[in-house]
Amino acid sequence: MNIVVISAGRSGSNWLVKSLHSENVINLREFFNKRLDGKNKITAQDLEYLYPNPKIRESIYKYLCKSRISYVTFKSIENKIRCNNKYCLFKLLHRHYQHHKLVVDRIIDDSYLIIGLYRNNILDSYISLKKSLLTNSWWTDSNSPQPFDKNKIKINWNLADYIKFYTERVSAIKWIKSFRPTTNHLLFSYEEIHLNSYITTNKNKVDYIKKKILDQTGLYINFNHDYSSFFQKENRL
């Protein structure tokens, strides 16, 4: 069964999917990332839990890199995950959904849990995006501090660009909040998790999410509690 995190960029989704990754949840990250060639954005690391044999894994990886994103392609991976009695997790951003709507809708129909994540402060999202584009730093690796202080980085303000971003983000947040409301549909805001004075540590944040999922769905996830490795950058081949 699938767990889907639906969100928009710079809303804390990297942190959330890293937290959800665990012994019984396999994280396929942005499997449906928009690519100009329409091919899967996937890493060999994404497959290491499913294909322990490196030769088989390399063969599968090469196939996926050449394959267009399709329902059949995803289901082949999902079925392998289910055979290992694990949940399949992937993150779906608003712009990716627009690009792969027909495929994703079929997958969403048999998903077990949908987690919506949004950020109320659109200006902060915009500034975060611009700083990440300037530094090519999309989340922090606590084991390897960045050689710069993001708080001191200045961006060039472009009102027209921000208005375009704001309009698109309002639409994205509306989509996240109204997306397939079902029994197993949870909503979180960035502010609720990261700007909450009552949950200040990573452990508190993870336990907060864990309890909400368990209370509403009965699903127990053995969350990743290696808090020091939450924000490691991916090495894409």
Coordinates of C-alpha atoms in Angstrom, one line a residue, residues 86-182:
K86 CA 6.5 -2.8 3.4
Y87 CA 4.7 0.5 2.6
C88 CA 5.7 2.5 -0.5
L89 CA 6.2 6.2 0.2
F90 CA 6.6 8.9 -2.4
K91 CA 6.3 12.7 -2.4
L92 CA 4.1 14.5 -4.9
L93 CA 4.5 18.2 -5.5
H94 CA 1.7 20.2 -7.1
R95 CA 3.6 20.9 -10.3
H96 CA 4.5 17.2 -10.7
Y97 CA 0.8 16.3 -10.2
Q98 CA -0.1 18.6 -13.1
H99 CA 2.4 16.8 -15.3
H100 CA 1.5 13.2 -14.4
K101 CA -2.1 13.6 -13.3
L102 CA -3.6 10.6 -15.2
V103 CA -1.0 8.2 -13.9
V104 CA -0.9 9.5 -10.4
D105 CA -4.8 9.5 -10.0
R106 CA -4.9 5.8 -10.6
I107 CA -2.2 5.2 -7.9
I108 CA -3.8 7.6 -5.4
D109 CA -7.1 5.6 -5.7
D110 CA -5.5 2.6 -3.9
S111 CA -3.2 4.6 -1.5
Y112 CA -3.6 3.9 2.2
L113 CA -2.6 7.3 3.6
I114 CA -2.4 10.8 2.1
I115 CA -0.5 13.4 4.1
G116 CA -0.9 17.0 2.9
L117 CA 1.8 19.5 3.9
Y118 CA 1.7 23.2 3.2
R119 CA 3.4 26.4 4.4
N120 CA 1.2 29.4 5.3
N121 CA 3.9 32.0 4.9
I122 CA 4.3 32.2 1.1
L123 CA 6.9 35.0 1.3
D124 CA 9.1 32.7 3.4
S125 CA 8.7 29.9 0.8
Y126 CA 9.7 32.3 -2.0
I127 CA 12.8 33.5 -0.1
S128 CA 13.8 29.9 0.8
L129 CA 13.5 28.9 -2.9
K130 CA 15.6 31.8 -4.1
K131 CA 18.3 31.1 -1.5
S132 CA 18.3 27.4 -2.4
L133 CA 18.7 28.2 -6.1
L134 CA 21.6 30.5 -5.3
T135 CA 23.4 28.0 -3.1
N136 CA 22.2 24.7 -4.6
S137 CA 21.5 23.7 -1.0
W138 CA 18.0 22.2 -0.5
W139 CA 18.3 20.9 3.0
T140 CA 20.9 20.9 5.8
D141 CA 23.2 18.0 6.5
S142 CA 23.8 18.3 10.2
N143 CA 26.9 16.2 10.0
S144 CA 28.5 18.5 7.4
P145 CA 27.6 22.1 8.1
Q146 CA 27.3 24.4 5.1
P147 CA 30.3 26.8 4.5
F148 CA 27.9 29.7 4.5
D149 CA 25.1 31.2 6.6
K150 CA 21.9 31.1 4.6
N151 CA 20.5 33.9 6.9
K152 CA 23.1 36.3 5.5
I153 CA 22.5 35.5 1.8
K154 CA 20.7 38.3 0.0
I155 CA 18.4 37.8 -3.0
N156 CA 17.4 40.1 -5.8
W157 CA 13.8 41.2 -5.3
N158 CA 11.6 41.0 -8.3
L159 CA 8.0 41.9 -7.7
A160 CA 6.6 40.4 -10.9
D161 CA 8.4 37.1 -10.2
Y162 CA 7.0 37.1 -6.6
I163 CA 3.5 37.8 -7.8
K164 CA 3.7 34.9 -10.2
F165 CA 5.1 32.6 -7.4
Y166 CA 2.4 33.8 -5.0
T167 CA -0.4 33.1 -7.5
E168 CA 0.9 29.6 -8.2
R169 CA 1.4 28.9 -4.5
V170 CA -2.1 29.9 -3.5
S171 CA -3.4 27.5 -6.1
A172 CA -1.1 24.8 -4.8
I173 CA -2.2 25.2 -1.1
K174 CA -5.8 25.1 -2.2
W175 CA -5.1 21.8 -4.0
I176 CA -3.3 20.3 -1.0
K177 CA -6.1 21.2 1.5
S178 CA -8.8 19.8 -0.7
F179 CA -7.1 16.8 -2.3
R180 CA -9.1 13.6 -2.0
P181 CA -10.5 14.2 1.6
T182 CA -10.8 10.6 3.0

